[in-house]
PDB file of C-alpha atoms in Angstrom:
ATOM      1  CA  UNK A 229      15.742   0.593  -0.416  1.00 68.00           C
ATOM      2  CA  UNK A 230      17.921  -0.378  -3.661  1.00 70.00           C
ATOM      3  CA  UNK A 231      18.188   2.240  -6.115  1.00 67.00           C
ATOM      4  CA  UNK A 232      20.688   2.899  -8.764  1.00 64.00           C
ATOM      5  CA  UNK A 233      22.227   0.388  -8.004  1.00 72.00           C
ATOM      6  CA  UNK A 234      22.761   1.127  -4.573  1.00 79.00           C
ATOM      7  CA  UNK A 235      21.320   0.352  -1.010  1.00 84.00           C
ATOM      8  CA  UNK A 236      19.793   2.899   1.032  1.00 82.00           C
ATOM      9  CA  UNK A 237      18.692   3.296   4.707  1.00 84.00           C
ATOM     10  CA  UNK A 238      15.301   5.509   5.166  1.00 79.00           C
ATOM     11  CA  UNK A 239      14.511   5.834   9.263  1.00 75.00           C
ATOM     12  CA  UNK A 240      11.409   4.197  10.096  1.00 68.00           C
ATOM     13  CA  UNK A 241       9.442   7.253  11.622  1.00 62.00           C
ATOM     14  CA  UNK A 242       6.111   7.214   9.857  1.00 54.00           C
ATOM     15  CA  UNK A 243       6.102  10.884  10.829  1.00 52.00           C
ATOM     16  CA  UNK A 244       5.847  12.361   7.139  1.00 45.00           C
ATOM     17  CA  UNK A 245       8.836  14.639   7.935  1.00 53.00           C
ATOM     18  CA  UNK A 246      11.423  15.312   5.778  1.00 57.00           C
ATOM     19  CA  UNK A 247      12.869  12.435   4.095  1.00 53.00           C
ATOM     20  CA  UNK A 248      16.176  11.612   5.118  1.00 70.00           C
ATOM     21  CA  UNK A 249      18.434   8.788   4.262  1.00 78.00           C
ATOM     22  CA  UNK A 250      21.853   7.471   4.606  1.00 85.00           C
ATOM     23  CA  UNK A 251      23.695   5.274   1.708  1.00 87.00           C
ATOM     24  CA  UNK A 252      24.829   1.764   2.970  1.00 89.00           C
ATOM     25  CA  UNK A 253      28.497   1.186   1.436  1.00 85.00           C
ATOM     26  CA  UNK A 254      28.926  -2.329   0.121  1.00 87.00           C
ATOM     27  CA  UNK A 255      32.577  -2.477   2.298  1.00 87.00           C
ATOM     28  CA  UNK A 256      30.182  -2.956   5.350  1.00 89.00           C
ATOM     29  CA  UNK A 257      30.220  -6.891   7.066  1.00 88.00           C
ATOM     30  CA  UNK A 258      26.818  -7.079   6.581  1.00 88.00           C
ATOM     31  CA  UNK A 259      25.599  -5.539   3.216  1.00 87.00           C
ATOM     32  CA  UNK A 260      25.503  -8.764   0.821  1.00 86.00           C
ATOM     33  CA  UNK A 261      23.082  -9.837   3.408  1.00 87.00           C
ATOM     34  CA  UNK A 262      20.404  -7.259   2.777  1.00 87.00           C
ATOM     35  CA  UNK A 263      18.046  -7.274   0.719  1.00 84.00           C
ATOM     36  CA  UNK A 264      15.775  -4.205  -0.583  1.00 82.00           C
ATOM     37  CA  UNK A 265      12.734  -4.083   2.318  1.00 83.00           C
ATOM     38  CA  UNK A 266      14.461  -5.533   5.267  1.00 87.00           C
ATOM     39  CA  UNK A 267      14.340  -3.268   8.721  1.00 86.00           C
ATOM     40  CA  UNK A 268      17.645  -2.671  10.162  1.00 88.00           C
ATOM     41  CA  UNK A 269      19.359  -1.125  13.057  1.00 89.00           C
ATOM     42  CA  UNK A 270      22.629   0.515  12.490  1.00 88.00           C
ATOM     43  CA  UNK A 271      25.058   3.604  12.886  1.00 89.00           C
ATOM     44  CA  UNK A 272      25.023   6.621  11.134  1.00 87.00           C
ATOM     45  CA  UNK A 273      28.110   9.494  10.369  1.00 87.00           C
ATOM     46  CA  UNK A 274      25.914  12.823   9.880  1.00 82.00           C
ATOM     47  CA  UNK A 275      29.247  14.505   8.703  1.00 85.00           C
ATOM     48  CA  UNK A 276      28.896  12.903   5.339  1.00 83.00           C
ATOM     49  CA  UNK A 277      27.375  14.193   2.715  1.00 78.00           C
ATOM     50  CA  UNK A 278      24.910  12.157   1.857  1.00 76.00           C
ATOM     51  CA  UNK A 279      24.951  10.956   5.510  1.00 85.00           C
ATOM     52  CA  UNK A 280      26.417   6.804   5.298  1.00 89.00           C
ATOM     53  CA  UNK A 281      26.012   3.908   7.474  1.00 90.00           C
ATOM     54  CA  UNK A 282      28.841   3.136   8.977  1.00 89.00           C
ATOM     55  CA  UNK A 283      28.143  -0.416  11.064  1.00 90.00           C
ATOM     56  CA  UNK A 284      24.608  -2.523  10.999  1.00 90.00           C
ATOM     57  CA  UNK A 285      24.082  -3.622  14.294  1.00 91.00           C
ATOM     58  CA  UNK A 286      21.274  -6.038  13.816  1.00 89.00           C
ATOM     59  CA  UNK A 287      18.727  -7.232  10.398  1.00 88.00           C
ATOM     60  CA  UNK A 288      15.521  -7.439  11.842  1.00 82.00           C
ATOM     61  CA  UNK A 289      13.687  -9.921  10.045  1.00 74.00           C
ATOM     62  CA  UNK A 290      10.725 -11.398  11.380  1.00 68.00           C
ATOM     63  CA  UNK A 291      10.077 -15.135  12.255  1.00 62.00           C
ATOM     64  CA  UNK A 292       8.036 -16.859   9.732  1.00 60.00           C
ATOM     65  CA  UNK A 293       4.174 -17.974  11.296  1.00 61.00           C
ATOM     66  CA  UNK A 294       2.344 -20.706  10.584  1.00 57.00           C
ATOM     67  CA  UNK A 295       0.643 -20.744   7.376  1.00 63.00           C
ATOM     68  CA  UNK A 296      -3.259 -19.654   7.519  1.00 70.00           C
ATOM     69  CA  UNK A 297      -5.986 -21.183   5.509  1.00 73.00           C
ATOM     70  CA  UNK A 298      -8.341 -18.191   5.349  1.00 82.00           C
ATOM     71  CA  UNK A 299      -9.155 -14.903   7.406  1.00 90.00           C
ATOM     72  CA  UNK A 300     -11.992 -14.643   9.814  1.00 91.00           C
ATOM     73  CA  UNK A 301     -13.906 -11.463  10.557  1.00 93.00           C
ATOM     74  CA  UNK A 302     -14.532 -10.296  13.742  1.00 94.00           C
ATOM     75  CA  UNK A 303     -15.860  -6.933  13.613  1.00 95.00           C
ATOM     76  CA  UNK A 304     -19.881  -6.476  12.384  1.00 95.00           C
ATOM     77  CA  UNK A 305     -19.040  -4.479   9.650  1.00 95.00           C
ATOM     78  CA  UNK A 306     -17.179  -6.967   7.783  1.00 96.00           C
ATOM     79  CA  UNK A 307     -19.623  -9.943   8.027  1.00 95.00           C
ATOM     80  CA  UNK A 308     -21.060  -9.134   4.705  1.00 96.00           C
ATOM     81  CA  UNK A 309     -17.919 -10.563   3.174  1.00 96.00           C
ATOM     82  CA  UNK A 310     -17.820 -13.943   3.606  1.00 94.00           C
ATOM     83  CA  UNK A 311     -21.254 -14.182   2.623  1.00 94.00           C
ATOM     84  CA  UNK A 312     -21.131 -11.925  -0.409  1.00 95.00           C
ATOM     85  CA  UNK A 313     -17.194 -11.672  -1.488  1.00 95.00           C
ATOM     86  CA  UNK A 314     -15.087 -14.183   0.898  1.00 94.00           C
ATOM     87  CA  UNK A 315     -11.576 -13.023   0.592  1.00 94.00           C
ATOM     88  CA  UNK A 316      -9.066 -15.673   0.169  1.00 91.00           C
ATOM     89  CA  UNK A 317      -5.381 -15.302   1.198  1.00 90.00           C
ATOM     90  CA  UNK A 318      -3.501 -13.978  -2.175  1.00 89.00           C
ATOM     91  CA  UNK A 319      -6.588 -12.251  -3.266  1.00 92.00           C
ATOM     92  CA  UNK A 320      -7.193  -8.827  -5.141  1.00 93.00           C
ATOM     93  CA  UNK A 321      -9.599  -6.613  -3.366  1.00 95.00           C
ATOM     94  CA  UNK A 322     -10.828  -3.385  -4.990  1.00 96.00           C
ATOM     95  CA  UNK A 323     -13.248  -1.175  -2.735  1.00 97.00           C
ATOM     96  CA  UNK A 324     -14.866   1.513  -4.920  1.00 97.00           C
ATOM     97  CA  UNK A 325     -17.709   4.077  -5.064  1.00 96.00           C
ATOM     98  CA  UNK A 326     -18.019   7.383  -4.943  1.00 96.00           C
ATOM     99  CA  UNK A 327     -15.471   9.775  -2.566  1.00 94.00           C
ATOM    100  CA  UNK A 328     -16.407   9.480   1.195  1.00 93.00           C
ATOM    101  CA  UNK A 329     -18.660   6.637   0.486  1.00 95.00           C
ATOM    102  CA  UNK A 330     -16.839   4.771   3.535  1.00 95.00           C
ATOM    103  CA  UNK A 331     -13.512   3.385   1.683  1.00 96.00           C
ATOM    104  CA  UNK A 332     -11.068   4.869   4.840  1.00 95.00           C
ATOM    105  CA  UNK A 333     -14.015   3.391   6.751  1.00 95.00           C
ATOM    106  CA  UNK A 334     -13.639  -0.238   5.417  1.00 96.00           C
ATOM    107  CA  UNK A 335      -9.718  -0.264   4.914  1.00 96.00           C
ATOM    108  CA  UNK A 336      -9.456   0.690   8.330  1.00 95.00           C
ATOM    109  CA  UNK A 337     -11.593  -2.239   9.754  1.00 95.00           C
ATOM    110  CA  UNK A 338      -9.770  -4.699   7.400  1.00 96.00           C
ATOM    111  CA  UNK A 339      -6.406  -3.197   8.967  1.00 95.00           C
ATOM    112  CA  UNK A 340      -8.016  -3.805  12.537  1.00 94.00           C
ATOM    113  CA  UNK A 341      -9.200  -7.592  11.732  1.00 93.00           C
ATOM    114  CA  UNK A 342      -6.291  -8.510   9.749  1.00 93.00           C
ATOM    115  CA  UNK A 343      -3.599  -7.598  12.152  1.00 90.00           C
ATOM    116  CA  UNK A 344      -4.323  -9.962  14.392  1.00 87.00           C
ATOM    117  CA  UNK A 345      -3.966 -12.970  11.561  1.00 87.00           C
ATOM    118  CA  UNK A 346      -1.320 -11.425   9.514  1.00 88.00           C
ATOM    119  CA  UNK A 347       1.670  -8.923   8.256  1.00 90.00           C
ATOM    120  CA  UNK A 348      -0.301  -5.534   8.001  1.00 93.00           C
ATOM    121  CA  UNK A 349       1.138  -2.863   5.976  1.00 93.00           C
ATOM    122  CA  UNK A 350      -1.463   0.224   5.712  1.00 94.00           C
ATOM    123  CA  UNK A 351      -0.295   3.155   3.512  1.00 92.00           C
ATOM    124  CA  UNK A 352      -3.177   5.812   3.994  1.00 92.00           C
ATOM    125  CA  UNK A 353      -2.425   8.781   1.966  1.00 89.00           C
ATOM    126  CA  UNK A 354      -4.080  12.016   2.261  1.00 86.00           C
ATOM    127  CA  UNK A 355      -6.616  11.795   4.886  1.00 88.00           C
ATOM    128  CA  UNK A 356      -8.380  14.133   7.606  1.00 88.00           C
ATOM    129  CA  UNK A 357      -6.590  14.207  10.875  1.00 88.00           C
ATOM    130  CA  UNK A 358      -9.238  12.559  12.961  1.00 89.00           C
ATOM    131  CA  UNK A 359      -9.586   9.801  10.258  1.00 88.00           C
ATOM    132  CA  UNK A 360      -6.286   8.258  11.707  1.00 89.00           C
ATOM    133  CA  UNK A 361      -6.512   5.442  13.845  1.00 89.00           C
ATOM    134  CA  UNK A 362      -4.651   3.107  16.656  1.00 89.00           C
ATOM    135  CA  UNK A 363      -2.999   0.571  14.808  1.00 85.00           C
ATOM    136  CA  UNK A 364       0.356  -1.171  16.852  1.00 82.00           C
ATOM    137  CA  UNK A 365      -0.352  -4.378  15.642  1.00 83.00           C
ATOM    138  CA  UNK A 366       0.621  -2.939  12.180  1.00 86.00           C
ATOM    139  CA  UNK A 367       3.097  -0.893   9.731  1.00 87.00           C
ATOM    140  CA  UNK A 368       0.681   1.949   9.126  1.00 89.00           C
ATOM    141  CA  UNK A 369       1.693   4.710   7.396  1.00 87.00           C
ATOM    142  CA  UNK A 370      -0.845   7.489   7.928  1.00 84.00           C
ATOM    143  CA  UNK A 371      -0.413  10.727   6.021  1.00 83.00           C
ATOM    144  CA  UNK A 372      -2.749  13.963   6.161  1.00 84.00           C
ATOM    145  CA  UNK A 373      -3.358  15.760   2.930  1.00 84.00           C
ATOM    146  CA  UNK A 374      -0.672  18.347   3.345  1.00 80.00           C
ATOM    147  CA  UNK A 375       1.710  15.958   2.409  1.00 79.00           C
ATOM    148  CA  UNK A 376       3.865  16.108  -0.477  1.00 79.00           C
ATOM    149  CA  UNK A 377       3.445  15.025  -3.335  1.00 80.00           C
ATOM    150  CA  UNK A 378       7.522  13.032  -3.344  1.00 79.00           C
ATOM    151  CA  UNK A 379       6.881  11.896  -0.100  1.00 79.00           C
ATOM    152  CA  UNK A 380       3.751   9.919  -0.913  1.00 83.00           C
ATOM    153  CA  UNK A 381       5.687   8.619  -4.720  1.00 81.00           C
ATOM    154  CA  UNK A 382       8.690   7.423  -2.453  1.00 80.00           C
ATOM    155  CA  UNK A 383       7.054   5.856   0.572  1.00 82.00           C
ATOM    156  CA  UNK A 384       4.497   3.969  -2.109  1.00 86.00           C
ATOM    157  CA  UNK A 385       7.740   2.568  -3.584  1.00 83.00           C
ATOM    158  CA  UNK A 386       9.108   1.472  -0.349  1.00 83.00           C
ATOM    159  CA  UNK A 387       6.633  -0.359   1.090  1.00 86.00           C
ATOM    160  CA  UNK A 388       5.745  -1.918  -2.308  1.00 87.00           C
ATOM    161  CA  UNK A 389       9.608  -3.611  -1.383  1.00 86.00           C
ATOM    162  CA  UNK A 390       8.672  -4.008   2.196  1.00 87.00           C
ATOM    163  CA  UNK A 391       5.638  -6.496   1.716  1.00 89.00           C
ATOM    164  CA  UNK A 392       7.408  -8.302  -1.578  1.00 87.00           C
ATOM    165  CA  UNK A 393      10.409  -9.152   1.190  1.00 86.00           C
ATOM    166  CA  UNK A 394       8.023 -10.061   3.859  1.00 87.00           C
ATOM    167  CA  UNK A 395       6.121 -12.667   1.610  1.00 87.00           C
ATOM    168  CA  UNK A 396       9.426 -13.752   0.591  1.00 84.00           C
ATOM    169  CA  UNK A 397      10.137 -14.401   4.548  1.00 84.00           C
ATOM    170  CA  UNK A 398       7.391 -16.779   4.512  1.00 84.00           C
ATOM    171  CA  UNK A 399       4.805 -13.674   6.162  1.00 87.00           C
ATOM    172  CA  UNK A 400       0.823 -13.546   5.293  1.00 90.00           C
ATOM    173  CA  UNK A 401       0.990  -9.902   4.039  1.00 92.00           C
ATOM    174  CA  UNK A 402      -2.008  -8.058   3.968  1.00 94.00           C
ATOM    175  CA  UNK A 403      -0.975  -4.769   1.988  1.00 94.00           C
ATOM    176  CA  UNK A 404      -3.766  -1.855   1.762  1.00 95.00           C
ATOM    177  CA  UNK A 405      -3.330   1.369  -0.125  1.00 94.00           C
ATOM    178  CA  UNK A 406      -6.236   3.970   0.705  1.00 93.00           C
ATOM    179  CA  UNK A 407      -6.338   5.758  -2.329  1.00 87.00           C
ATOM    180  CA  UNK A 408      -5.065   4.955  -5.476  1.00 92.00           C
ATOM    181  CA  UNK A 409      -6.524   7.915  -7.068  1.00 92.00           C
ATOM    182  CA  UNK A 410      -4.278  10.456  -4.812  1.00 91.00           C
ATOM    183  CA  UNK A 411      -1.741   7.725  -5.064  1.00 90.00           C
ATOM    184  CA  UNK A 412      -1.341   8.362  -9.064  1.00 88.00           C
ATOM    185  CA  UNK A 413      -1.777  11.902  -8.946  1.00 88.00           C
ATOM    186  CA  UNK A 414       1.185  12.618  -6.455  1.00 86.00           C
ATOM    187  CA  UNK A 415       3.188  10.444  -8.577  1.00 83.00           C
ATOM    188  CA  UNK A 416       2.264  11.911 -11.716  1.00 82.00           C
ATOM    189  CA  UNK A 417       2.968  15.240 -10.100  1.00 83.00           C
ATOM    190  CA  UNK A 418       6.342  14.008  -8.894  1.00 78.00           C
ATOM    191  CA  UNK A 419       7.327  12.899 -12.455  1.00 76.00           C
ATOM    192  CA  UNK A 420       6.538  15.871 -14.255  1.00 76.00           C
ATOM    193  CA  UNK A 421       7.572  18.354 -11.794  1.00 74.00           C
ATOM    194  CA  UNK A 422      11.529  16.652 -11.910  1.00 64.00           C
ATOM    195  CA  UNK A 423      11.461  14.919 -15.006  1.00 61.00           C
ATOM    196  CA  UNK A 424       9.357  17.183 -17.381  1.00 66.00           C
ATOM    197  CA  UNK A 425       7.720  13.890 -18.513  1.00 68.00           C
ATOM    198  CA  UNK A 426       4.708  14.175 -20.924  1.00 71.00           C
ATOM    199  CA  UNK A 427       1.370  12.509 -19.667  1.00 70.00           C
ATOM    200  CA  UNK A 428       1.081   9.708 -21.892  1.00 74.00           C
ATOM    201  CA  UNK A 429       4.662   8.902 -20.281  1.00 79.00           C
ATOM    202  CA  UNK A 430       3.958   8.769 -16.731  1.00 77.00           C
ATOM    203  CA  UNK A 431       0.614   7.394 -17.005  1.00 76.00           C
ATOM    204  CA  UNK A 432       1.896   4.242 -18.885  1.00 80.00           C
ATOM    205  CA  UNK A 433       4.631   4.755 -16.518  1.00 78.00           C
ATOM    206  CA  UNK A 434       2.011   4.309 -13.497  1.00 77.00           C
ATOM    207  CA  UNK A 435      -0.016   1.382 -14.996  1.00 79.00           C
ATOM    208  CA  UNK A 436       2.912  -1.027 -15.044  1.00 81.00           C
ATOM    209  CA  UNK A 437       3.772  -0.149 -11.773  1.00 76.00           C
ATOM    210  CA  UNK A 438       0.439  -1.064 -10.516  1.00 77.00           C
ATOM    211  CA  UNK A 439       0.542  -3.975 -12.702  1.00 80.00           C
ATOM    212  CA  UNK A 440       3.580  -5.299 -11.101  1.00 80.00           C
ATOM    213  CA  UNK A 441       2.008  -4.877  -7.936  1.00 77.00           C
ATOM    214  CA  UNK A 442      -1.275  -6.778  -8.868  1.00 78.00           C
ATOM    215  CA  UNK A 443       0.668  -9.432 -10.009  1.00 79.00           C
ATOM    216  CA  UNK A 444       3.163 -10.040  -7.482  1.00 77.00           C
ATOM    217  CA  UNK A 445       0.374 -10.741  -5.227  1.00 78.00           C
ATOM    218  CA  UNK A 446      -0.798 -14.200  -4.860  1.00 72.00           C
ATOM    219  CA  UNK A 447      -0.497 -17.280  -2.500  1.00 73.00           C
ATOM    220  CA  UNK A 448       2.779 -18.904  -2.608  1.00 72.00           C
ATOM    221  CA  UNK A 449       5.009 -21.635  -1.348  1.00 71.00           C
ATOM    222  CA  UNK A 450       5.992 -19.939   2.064  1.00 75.00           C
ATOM    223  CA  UNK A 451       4.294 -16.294   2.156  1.00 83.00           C
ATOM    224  CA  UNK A 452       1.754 -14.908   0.170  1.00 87.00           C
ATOM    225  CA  UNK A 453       0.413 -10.957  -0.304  1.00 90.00           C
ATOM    226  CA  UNK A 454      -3.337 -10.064   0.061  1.00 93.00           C
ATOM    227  CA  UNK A 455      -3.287  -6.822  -1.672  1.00 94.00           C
ATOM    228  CA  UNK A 456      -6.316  -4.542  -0.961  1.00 96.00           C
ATOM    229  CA  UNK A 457      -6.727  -1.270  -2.835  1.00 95.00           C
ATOM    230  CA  UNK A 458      -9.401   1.834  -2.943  1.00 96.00           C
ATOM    231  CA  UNK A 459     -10.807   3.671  -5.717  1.00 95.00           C
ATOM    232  CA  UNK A 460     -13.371   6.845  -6.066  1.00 95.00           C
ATOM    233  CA  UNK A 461     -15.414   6.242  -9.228  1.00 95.00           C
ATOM    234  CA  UNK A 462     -15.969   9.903  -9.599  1.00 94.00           C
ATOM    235  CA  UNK A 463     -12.714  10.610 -11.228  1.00 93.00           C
ATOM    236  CA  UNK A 464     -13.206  12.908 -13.655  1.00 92.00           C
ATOM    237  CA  UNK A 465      -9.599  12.879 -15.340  1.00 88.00           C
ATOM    238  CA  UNK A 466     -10.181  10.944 -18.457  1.00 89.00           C
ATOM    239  CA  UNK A 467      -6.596   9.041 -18.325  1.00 85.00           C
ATOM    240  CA  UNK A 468      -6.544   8.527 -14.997  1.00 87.00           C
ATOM    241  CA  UNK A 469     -10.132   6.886 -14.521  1.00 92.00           C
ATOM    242  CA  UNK A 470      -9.123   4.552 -17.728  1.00 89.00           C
ATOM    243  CA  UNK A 471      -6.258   3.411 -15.458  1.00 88.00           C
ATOM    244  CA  UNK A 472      -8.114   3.035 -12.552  1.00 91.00           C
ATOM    245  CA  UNK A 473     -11.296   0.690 -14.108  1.00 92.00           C
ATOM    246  CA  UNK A 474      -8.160  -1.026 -15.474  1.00 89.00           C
ATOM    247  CA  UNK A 475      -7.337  -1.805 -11.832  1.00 90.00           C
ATOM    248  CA  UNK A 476     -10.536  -2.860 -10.984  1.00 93.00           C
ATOM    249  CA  UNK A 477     -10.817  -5.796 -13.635  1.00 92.00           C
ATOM    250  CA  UNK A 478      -7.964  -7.056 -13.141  1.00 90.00           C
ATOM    251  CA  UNK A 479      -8.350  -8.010  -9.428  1.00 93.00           C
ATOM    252  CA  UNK A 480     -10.886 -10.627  -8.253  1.00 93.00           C
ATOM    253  CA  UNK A 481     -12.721  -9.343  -5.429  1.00 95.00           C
ATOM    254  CA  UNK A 482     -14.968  -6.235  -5.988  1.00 97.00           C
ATOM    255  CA  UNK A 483     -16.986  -4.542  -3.397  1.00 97.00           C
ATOM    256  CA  UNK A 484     -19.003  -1.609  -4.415  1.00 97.00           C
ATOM    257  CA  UNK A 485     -20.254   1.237  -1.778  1.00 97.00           C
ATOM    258  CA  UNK A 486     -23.056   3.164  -1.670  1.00 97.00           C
ATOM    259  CA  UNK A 487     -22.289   7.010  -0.360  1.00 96.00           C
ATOM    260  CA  UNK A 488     -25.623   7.873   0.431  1.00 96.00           C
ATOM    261  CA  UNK A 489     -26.334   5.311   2.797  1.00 96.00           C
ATOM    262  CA  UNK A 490     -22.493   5.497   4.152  1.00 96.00           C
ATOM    263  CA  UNK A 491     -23.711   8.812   4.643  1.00 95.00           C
ATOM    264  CA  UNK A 492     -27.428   8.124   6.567  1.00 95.00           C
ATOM    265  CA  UNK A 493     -25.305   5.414   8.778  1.00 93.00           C
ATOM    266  CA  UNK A 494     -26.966   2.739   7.829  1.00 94.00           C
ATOM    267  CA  UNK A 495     -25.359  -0.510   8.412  1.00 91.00           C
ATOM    268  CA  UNK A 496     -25.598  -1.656   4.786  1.00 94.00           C
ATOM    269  CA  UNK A 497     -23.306   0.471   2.782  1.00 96.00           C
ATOM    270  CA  UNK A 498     -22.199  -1.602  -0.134  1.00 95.00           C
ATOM    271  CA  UNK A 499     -24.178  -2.252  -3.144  1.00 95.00           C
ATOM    272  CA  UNK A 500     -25.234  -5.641  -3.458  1.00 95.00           C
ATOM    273  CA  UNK A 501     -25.207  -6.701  -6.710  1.00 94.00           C
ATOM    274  CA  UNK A 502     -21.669  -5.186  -7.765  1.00 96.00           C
ATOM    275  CA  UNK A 503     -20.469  -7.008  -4.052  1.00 96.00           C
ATOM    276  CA  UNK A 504     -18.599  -9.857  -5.227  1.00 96.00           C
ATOM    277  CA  UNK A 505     -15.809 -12.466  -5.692  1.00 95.00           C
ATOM    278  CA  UNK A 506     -15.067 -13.741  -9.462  1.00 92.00           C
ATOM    279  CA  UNK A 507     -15.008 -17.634  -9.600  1.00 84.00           C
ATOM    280  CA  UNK A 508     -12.971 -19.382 -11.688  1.00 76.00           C
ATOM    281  CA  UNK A 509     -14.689 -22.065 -13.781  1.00 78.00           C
ATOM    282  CA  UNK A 510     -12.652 -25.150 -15.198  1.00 79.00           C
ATOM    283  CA  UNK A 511     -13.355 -26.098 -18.895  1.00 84.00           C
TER     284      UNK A 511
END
């Protein structure tokens, strides 16, 4: 992970421990070869303060598939979308309602269908333990709601990185972030716990950082990033649920639940009429 200006390793353990890291020195053989988001393997000295790579052993970077045309849907839950808001690769994809109206529930079946077509990366923040699921066909990144509040800010940051460098590679990403309203509110907690920033700040702080991620998804020469993203309607701070109806117009695919029938288990959660795909018409 670059920052200031310098290159960082963070150990791959998806375990929501404490977040360790090791600075990789630019003397290494290696280092112009990185780039912000790649996996390595490599040796660490602990006796360091901070703790510092001292060899890379190997940059894993994955070998480029071939290039899809579209997803297909496999499970029965996720038929209504071709029919009502057909995804295509580079697309948008803003699931909203009202809390528990079956978002997890939906992002985890995407997650499940899509890993078998393409590059999954699944940050789940702040969920119920038994809401986790098997995923190895994935990089999920499960965290239960005792998590803290840095923890979610940094690992957000990260894997934004780790699917830009992945489409880069020529990889269908399909990145999912279940939800964007804890998402902001750990990272407005972060920045005005350690930076004393005022609200105004950090919340035009967090709207062009999920700008940047909105638009850097897309279809494009080699890889492309499918970037699918929750929301709970029922926000009640003011600032925050400006930002977040912000989010929803400016991606292309909408699909509106329904909690009470989530609720009953009835098969047909979404709302209809708010279900849908935006078409582009030519002048």
């Amino acid at each position: 992970y670059d920052f200031d200006n310098n290159l960082y390793f963070f150990p791959n353990t998806k375990n929501w421990t404490e977040i360790k890291y090791a600075l990789i020195a630019p003397s290494l053989p290696l280092f112009y070869k990185l780039h912000s988001g790649d996996y390595i393997k490599c040796k660490i000295d602990f006796l360091q303060t901070p703790c510092v790579v001292n060899e890379i052993l190997k940059i894993d970077n994955p070998v480029s598939k071939a290039k899809q045309s579209a997803f297909s849907y496999s499970l029965p839950q996720l038929q209504f979308v071709p029919k009502l808001c057909p995804i295509a690769i580079g697309n948008r994809v803003c699931i909203h309602g009202l809390s528990f109206s079956g978002q997890t529930y939906l992002c985890n079946s995407f997650a499940k269908d899509f890993a078998t077509q393409s590059t999954v990366i699944y940050f789940s923040i702040s969920k119920k333990p038994e809401e986790r699921i098997n995923l190895e066909d994935a990089e999920y990144f499960f965290s239960t709601f005792d998590v803290d509040e840095q923890s979610v800010a940094f690992y957000f940051h990260v894997l934004c990185e780790r699917a830009k460098r992945l489409s880069a590679l020529g990889e269908n990403v399909v990145f999912i972030i279940d939800d964007l309203n804890t998402l902001f509110k750990c990272i407005y907690a972060h920045s005005t716990r350690n930076h004393h920033h005022p609200a105004e700040i950090v919340y035009s702080q967090i709207t062009q950082q999920i700008k940047r991620l909105l638009a850097s998804s897309g279809n494009f020469e080699n890889g492309s990033i499918t970037l699918i993203v929750t929301i709970n309607d029922d926000e009640r701070d003011i600032m925050l649920k400006d930002i977040l109806e912000n989010v929803n117009k400016m991606c292309n695919t909408h699909i509106a639940l329904d909690r009470k029938a989530f609720m009953h288990g009835e098969s047909q959660f979404f709302v209809e009429d708010d279900t849908y795909t935006e078409s582009i018409r030519s002048v």
